[in-house]
XYZ file of C-alpha atoms in Angstrom:
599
model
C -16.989 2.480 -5.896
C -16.087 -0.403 -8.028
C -14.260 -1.995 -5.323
C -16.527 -1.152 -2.357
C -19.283 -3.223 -4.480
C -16.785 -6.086 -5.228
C -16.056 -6.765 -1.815
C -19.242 -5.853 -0.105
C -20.895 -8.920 -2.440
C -18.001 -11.260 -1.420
C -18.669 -10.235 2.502
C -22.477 -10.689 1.746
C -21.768 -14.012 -0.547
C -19.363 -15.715 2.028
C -21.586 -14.531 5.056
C -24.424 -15.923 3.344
C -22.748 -19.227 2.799
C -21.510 -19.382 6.526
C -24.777 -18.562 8.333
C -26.158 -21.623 6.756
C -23.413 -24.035 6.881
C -21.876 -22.598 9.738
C -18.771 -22.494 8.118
C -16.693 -21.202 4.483
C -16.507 -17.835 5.284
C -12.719 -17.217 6.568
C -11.790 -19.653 4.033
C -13.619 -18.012 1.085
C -12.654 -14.028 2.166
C -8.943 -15.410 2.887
C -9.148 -17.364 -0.873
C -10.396 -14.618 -2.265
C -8.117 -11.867 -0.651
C -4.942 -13.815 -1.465
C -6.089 -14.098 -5.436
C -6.009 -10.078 -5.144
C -2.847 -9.650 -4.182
C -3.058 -9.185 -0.279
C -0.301 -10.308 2.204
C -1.610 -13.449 3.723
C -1.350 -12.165 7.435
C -2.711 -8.622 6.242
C -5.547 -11.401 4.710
C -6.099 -13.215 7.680
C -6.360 -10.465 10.510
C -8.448 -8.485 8.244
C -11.037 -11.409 7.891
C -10.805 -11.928 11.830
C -11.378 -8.674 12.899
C -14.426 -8.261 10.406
C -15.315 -11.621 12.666
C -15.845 -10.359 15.829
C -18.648 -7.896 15.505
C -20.169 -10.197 13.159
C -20.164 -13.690 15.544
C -21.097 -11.354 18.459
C -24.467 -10.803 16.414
C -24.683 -14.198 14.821
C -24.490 -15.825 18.426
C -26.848 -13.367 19.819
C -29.241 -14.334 16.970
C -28.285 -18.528 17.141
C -29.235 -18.074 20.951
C -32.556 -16.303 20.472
C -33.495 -18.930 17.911
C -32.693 -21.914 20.607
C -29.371 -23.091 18.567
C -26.717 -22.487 21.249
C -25.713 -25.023 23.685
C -23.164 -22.992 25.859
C -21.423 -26.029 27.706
C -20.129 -26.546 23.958
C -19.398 -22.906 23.434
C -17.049 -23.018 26.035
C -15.722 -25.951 25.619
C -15.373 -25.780 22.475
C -14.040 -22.080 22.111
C -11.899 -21.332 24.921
C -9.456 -23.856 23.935
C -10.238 -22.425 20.165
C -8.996 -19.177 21.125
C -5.932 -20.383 22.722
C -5.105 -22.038 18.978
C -6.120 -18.949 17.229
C -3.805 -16.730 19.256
C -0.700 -19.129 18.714
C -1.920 -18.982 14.912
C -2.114 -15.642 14.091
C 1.367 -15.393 16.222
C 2.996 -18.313 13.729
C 1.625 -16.512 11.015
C 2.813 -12.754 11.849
C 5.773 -14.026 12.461
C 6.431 -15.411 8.530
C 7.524 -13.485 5.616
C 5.109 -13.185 2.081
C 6.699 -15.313 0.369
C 6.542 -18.488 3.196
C 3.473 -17.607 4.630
C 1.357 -17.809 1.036
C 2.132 -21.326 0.031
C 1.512 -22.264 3.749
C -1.633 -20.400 3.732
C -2.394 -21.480 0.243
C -2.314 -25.074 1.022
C -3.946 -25.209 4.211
C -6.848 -23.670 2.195
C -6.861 -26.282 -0.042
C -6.286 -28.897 2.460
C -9.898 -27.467 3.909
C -11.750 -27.710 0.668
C -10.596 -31.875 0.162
C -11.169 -32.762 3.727
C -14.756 -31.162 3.527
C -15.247 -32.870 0.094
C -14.110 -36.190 1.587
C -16.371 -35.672 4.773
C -19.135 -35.424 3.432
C -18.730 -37.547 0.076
C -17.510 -40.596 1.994
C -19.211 -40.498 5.805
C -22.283 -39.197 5.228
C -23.558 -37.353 8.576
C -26.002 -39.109 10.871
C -29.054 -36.517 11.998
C -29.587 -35.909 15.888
C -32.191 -34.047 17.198
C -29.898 -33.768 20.671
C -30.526 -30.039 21.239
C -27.331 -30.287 24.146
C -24.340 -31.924 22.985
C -23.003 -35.212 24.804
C -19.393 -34.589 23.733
C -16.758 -33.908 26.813
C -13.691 -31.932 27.249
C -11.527 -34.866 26.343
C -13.072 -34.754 22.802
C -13.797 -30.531 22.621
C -10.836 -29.280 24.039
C -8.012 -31.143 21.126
C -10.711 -30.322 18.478
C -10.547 -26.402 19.509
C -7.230 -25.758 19.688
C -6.382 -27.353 16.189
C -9.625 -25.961 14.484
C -8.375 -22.134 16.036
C -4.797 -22.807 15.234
C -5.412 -23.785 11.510
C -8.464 -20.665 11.471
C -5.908 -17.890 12.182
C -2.823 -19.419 10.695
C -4.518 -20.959 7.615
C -7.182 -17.431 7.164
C -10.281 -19.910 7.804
C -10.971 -23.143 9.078
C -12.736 -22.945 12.425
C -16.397 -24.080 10.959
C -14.782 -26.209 8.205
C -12.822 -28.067 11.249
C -15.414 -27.994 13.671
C -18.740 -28.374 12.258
C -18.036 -31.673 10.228
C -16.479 -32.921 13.018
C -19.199 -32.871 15.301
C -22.103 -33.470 12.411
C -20.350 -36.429 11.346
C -20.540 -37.893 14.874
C -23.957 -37.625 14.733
C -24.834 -37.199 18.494
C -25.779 -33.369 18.063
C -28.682 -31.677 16.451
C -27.022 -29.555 13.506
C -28.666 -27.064 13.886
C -27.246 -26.561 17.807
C -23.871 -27.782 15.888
C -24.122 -25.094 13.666
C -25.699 -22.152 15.957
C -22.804 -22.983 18.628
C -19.699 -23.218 16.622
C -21.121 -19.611 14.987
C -21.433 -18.328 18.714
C -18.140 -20.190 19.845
C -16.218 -18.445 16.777
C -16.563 -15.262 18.434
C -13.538 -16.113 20.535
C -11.560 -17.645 17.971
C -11.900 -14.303 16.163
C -11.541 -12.181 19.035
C -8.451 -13.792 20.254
C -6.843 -13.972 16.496
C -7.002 -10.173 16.135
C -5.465 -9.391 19.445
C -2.707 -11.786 18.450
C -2.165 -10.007 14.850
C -2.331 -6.609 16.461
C 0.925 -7.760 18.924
C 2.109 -9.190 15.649
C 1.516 -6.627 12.977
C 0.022 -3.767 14.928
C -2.077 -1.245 13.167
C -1.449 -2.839 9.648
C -4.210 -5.621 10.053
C -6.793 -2.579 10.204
C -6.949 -2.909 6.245
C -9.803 -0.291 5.011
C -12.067 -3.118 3.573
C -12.577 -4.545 7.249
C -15.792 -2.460 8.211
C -17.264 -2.934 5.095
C -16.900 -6.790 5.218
C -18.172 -6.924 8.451
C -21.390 -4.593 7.186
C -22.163 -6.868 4.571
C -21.990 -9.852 6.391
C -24.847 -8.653 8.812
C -26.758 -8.297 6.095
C -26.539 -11.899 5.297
C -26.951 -13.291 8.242
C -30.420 -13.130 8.625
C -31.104 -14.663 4.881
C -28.686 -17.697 5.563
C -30.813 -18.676 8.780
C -33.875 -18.690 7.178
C -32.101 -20.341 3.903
C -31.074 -23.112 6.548
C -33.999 -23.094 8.603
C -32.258 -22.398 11.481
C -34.960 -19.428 12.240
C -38.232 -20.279 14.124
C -40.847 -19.241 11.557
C -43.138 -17.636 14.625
C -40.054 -15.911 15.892
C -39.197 -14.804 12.497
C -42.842 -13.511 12.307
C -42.906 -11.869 15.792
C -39.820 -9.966 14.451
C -40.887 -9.192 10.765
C -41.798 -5.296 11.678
C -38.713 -4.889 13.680
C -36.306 -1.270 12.691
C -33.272 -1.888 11.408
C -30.355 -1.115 13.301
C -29.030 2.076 12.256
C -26.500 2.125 14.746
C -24.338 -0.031 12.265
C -25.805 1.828 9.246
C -23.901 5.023 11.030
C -20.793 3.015 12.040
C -20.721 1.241 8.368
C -20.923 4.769 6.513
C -18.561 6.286 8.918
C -16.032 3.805 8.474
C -16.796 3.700 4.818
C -16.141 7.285 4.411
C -12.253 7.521 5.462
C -11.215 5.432 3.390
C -12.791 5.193 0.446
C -9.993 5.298 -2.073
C -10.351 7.063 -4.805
C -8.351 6.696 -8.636
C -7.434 10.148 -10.408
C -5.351 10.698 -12.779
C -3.086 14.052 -11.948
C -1.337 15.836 -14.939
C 2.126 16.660 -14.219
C 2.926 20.450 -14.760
C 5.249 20.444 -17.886
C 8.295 23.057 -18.513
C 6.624 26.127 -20.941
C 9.736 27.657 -20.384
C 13.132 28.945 -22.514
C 12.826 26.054 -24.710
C 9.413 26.109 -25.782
C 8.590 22.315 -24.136
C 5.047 22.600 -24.956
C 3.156 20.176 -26.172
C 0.423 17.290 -24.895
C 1.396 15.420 -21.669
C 0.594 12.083 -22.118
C 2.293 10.811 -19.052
C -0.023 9.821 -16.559
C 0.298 9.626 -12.726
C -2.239 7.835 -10.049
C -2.661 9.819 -6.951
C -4.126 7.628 -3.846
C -6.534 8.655 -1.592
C -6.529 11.794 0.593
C -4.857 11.892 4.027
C -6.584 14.360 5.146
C -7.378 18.798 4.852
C -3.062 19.963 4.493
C -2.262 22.477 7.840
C 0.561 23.731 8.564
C 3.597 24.705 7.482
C 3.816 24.850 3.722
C 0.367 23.253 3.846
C -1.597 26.116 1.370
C -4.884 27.278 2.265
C -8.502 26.579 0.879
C -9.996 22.816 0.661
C -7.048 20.315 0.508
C -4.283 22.892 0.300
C -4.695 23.814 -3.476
C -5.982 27.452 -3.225
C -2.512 28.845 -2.297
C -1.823 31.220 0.344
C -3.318 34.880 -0.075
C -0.675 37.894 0.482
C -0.461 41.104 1.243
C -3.922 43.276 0.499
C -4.408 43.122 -2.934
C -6.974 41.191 -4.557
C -6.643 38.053 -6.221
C -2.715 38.007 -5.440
C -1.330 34.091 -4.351
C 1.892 33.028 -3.554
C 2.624 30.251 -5.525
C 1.352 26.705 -5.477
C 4.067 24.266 -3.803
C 2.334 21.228 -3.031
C 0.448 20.450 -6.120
C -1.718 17.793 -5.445
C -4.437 16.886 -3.262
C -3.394 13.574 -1.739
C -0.115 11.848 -0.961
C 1.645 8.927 -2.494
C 3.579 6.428 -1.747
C 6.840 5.640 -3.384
C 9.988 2.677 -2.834
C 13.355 3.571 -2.776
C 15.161 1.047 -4.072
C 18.635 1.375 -1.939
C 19.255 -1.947 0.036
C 21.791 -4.492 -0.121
C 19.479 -7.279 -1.231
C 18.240 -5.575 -4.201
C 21.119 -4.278 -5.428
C 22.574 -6.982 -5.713
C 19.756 -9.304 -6.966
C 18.110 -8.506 -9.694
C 15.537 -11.104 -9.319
C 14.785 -9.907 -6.173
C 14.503 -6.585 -6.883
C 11.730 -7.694 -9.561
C 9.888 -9.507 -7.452
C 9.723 -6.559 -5.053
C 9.005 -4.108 -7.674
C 5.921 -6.210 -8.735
C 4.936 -6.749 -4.953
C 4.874 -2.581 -4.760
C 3.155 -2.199 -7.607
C 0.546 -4.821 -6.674
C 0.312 -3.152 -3.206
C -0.241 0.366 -4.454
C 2.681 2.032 -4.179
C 2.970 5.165 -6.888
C 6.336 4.866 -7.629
C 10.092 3.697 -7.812
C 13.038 5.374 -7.304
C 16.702 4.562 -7.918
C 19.724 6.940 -6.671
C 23.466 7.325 -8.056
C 26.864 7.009 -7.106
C 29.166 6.383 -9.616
C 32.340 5.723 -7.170
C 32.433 6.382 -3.335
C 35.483 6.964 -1.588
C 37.692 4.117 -0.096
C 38.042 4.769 2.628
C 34.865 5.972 3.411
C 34.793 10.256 4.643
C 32.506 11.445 6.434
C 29.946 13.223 4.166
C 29.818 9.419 2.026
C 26.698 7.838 2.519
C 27.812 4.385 2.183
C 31.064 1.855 2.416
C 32.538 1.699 -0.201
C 31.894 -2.100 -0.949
C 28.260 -1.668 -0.965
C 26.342 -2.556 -3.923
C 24.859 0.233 -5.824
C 23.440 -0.137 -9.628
C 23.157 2.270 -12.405
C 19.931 3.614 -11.727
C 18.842 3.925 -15.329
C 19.774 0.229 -16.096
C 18.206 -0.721 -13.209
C 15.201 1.116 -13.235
C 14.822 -0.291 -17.483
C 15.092 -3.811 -15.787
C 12.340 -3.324 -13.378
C 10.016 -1.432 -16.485
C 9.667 -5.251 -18.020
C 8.385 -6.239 -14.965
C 6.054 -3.259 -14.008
C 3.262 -2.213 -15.939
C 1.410 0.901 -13.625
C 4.236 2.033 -11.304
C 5.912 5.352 -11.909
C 10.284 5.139 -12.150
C 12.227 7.964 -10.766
C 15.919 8.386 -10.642
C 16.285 9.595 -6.856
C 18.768 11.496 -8.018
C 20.889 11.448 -10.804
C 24.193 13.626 -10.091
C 24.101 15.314 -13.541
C 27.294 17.322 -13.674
C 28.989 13.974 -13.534
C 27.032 12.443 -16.273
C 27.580 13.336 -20.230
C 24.164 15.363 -21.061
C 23.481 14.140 -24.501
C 24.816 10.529 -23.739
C 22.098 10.656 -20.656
C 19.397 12.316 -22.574
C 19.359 9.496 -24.803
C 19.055 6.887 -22.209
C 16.331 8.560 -20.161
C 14.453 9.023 -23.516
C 14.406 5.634 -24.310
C 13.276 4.646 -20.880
C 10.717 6.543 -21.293
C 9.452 4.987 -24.270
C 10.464 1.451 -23.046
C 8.427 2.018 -19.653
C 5.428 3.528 -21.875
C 5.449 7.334 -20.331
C 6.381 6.307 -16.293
C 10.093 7.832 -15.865
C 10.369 10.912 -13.528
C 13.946 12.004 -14.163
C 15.730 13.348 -10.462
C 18.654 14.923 -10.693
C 21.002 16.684 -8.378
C 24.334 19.042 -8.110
C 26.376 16.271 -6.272
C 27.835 17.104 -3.026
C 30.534 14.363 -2.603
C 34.133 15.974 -3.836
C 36.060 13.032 -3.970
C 33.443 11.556 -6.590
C 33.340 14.466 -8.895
C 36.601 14.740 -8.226
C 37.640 11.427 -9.424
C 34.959 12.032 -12.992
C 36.591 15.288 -13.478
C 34.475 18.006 -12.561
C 35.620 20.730 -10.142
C 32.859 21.466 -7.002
C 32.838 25.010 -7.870
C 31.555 24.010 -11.041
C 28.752 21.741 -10.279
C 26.049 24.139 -9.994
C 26.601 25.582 -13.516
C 26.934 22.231 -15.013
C 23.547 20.985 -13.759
C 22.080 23.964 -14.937
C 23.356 24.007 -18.432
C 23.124 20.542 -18.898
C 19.619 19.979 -17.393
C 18.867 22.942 -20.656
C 20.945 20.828 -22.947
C 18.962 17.876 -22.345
C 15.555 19.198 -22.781
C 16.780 20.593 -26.027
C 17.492 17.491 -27.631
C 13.918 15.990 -25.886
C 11.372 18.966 -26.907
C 13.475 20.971 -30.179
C 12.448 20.554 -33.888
C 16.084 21.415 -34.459
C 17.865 21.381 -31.230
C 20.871 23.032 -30.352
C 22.553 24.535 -27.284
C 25.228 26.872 -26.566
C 26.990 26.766 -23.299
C 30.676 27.238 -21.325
C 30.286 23.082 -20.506
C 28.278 21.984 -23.432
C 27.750 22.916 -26.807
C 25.403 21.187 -30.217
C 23.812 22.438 -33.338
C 22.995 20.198 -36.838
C 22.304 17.349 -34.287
C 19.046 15.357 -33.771
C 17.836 12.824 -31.233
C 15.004 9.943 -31.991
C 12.766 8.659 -29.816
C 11.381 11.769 -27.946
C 10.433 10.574 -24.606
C 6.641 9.698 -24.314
C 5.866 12.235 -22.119
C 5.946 15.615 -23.080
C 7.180 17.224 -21.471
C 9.275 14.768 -19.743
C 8.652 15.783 -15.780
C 11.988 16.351 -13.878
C 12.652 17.051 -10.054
C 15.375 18.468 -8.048
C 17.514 16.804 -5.572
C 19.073 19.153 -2.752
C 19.013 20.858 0.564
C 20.385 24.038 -0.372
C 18.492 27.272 -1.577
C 20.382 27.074 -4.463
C 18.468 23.542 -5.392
C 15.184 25.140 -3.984
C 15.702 27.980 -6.773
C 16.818 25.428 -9.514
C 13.318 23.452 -8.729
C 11.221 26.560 -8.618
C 12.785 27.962 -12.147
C 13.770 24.856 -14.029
C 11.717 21.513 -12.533
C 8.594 20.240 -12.056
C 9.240 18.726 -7.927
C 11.680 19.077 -5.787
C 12.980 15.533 -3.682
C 14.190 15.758 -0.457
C 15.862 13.112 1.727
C 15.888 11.424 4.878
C 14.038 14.484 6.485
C 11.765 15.100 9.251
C 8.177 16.897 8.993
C 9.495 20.170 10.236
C 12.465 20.189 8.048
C 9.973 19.164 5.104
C 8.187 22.673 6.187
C 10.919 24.632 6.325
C 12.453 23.106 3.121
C 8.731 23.886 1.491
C 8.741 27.422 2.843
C 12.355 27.834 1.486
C 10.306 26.576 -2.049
C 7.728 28.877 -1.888
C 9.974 31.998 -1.738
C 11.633 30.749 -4.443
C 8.634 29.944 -6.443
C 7.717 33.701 -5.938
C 10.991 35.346 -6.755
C 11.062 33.567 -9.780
C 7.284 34.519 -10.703
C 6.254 30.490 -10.926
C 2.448 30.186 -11.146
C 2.617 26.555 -12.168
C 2.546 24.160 -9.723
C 5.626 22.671 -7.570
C 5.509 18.754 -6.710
C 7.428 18.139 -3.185
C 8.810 14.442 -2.818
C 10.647 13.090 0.615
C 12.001 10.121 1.345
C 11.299 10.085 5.532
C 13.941 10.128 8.310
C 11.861 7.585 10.001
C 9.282 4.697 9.763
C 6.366 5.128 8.620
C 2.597 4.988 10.231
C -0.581 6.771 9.538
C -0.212 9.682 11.806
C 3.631 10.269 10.659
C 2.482 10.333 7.211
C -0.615 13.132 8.042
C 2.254 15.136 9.427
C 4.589 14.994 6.048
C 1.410 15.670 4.060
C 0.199 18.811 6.816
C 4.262 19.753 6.048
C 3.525 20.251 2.104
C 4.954 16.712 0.910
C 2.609 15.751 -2.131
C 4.875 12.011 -2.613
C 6.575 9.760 0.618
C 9.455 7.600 -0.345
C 10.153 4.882 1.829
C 13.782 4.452 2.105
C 14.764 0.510 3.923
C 17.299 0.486 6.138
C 19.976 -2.592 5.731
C 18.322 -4.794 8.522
C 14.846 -3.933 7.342
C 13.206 -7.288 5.757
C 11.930 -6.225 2.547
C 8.481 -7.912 2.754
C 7.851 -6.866 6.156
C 8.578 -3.121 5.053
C 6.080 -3.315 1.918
C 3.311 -4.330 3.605
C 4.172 -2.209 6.840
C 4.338 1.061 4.297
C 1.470 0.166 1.793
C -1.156 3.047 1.345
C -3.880 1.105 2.561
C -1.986 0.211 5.561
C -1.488 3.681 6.209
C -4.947 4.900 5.847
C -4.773 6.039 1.903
């Protein structure tokens, strides 16, 4: 609600500022939008498309008050929307990190030359209601004015109207009324170019409520600049207002309000007597929508559970435990292995965009040469996901850090237990620890451990480690490990510390339902998510879980709204976006945000 206020007074503000000037409001929203964080063509379109409802009504007003000369219009805003198109195309087409200082000084550029304009050539006053200027003067002016609007996120008045004020052959008031009637196709033909460019990620969820509050202030900043006929103004003084964009405001409104919660993470009551006060914290983003389907649960949002058989009162146990979806990173691409600066910068950039969470996977060697079941060549970069993840924890301060997963047979238990404790503390509660049985022989292999083996290893080592985290006096007693007289110190922040299980075998789905908090899955496709949830749920049962079970996948494919309604209608509570090694990494963060997917 916060936000919905913020931004509806910056619509209302900037509108109010426009309809009287005739110009500042691209450049104030786009100012504005950039200081929050938002990718500058994200920015940009967003601004335009709240434009072109809003100039449609402005010019329809300008026109009934006698401020529209439409030989200007035209000639003025066809060859404006041939500029904004190539703009918004330039602009699409630019990464983050050139686009903002582009954007950011063309912005800047605006305020000076309107500062000098004004400061140093005063305007002379016309009262020409139709404008003497010709094509040979419009057309140039247009097409530089629409280029810099959708490129530069504003510009169209601030290039346009001092322009033709300071020439002083027009009456500003027609100057004004018919660049605001004009900018209609400037803004029209800027969002059809960011939708070839960016496609549905310009349709940010802040758009409609812009556009709402800048009708409101459109009929204050015409009678603020006396651009209103007071007899008109009193003709229309008992008119209704239009609820028609009340409806469409509140409609739009509703979808996507997004809403901050704070979700506890089920803890482990278990064999080891966890217990305890969770002070770990996670932020779950806004609904997708009611959960169907396949693993989906039944009731409001898929939290009552699924009633069986005929007795009373009897669920099956909760597998997707929370109401909305998420939005995670996976951290696996050449480029950020390999740079750590770069792989702050991106963590800060995901964290600033909304995503929930990070996650780093393991191998400790890959065969050379590559077999078959190896995921990757054996050259690629890959980084300790624990180091890695403690580098990006100085750089984060909200975002959750999973290790997606560890293979813990591999790994010494008390050695690791130690170094996910005191990431915990370092990151100030935001590990999630994923860990897995391992599945490629010649890696185990090559650490020592025997296939057959890796199932009881994870078990008894995953027991192991929560001793030393949750134990007064721990101790464990094993075939692989063994402690007593021992103690560890820092206990992680969280307690319990939440763990997940990696694995596509029922043997992982059991391990999650008895010993975990989640289960992660990888690379997988709604209907296996479904079937992989259904294969949870029967394990959840057998072992008499009543807690709840997280579900986390990492998708086989992009990302858009719809795919991720289907992943959250399959029982997946978290998404982790996965890049693939041509995917540019600023492209992909802003393609896979949660507001650009409808969260």
């Amino acid at each position: 609600m916060q936000a919905l206020i913020i931004f509806a007074l910056v619509g209302f503000g900037a509108q109010l500022v426009d309809g009287a000037l005739g110009m500042a409001y691209g450049v104030t929203s786009t100012s504005l939008l950039l200081l929050a964080g938002v990718n500058p063509a994200a920015a940009s379109a967003s601004v335009h498309l709240a434009e072109v409802g809003t100039t449609l009504v402005a010019g329809a007003s300008h026109w009934r008050f006698g401020n529209v000369d439409w030989k200007l219009v035209l000639r003025l805003g066809v060859p404006g929307a041939v500029g904004a198109f190539l703009g918004a195309t330039v602009l699409s087409a630019l990464s983050t990190e050139d686009a903002a200082p582009y954007m950011a000084g063309v912005l800047l550029a605006l305020g000076v030359y309107i500062l000098w304009r004004f400061s140093v050539r005063p305007p002379r006053v016309s009262a020409a209601r139709v404008s003497p200027h010709r094509s040979k003067f419009l057309s140039p002016l247009g097409l530089v004015a629409g280029f810099v609007d959708a490129s530069g996120g504003g510009g169209w008045g601030p290039v346009a109207t001092p322009a033709l004020l300071t020439a002083g052959r027009t009456a500003p008031r027609t100057v004004v009324g018919s660049v605001d009637t004009s900018e209609f196709l400037v803004a029209l033909a800027a969002s059809i170019g960011f939708l070839i460019g960016l496609g549905t990620e310009v349709l940010d969820p802040w758009t409609s409520r812009r556009a709402a509050a800048r009708r409101c202030a459109r009929r204050a900043a015409r009678r603020l600049a006396g651009h209103e006929d007071p007899g008109a103004a009193a003709r229309h003084a008992g008119r209704r207002p239009d609820h028609h964009h009340q409806r469409a405001h509140h409609h739009a409104g509703a979808g996507h309000q997004r809403r901050r919660q704070h979700h506890r993470l089920p803890g482990d009551r278990g064999r080891l007597g966890g217990g305890g006060r969770h002070r770990g914290r996670e932020a779950a983003p806004a609904r997708v929508g009611a959960r169907g389907g396949a693993g989906a649960g039944a009731g409001r949002g898929g939290q009552g559970g699924l009633r069986r058989g005929s007795g009373p009162g009897r669920r099956l146990p909760t597998v997707n435990a929370m109401t909305t979806l998420t939005i995670g990173l996976f951290l696996h691409h050449r480029t950020l292995q390999s740079d750590p600066a770069v792989a702050a910068r991106v963590a800060e950039r995901a964290e600033e965009l909304g995503y929930d969470s990070l996650w780093a996977g393991e191998h400790v060697v890959l065969p050379s040469p590559r077999v078959a079941a190896s995921p990757m060549e054996p050259g690629d970069p890959i980084l300790d996901p624990v180091v890695l993840l403690s580098h990006l924890a100085a750089r984060t301060r909200r975002v959750r850090l999973g290790t997606g997963v560890i293979v813990l047979p591999q790994r010494n238990p008390l050695v690791l237990a130690k170094q996910l404790a005191t990431l915990d503390v370092l990151s100030g509660g935001r590990l999630v620890v994923g860990v897995g049985a391992g599945y490629l022989e010649p890696e185990l292999t090559a650490i020592g451990v025997p296939m057959d083996e890796r199932g009881a290893r994870t078990d008894e080592y995953l027991a192991a480690m929560r001793a030393l985290w949750t134990q007064d006096a721990p101790e464990y007693a094993g075939k692989h490990v063994r402690f007593a007289g021992v103690d560890a110190h820092p206990r992680p922040v969280q307690q319990p510390l939440p763990v997940v299980i990696g694995g596509h075998t029922p043997a992982a789905h059991r391990r999650a339902a008895r010993d975990a908090d989640g289960w992660y899955g990888f690379r997988l496709s709604p209907a296996a998510t479904a079937e992989h949830v259904a294969g949870l749920r029967a394990a959840a049962e057998a072992a008499g879980r009543e807690r709840p079970l997280h579900v986390t996948v990492t998708p086989e494919r992009p990302l858009d709204a719809a795919a991720a309604a289907e992943y959250a209608a399959a029982g997946a509570d978290r998404l982790v976006v996965a890049p693939y090694p041509d995917d540019e990494l600023d492209r992909l963060l802003d393609r896979n945000a949660p507001a650009a997917l409808g969260l």
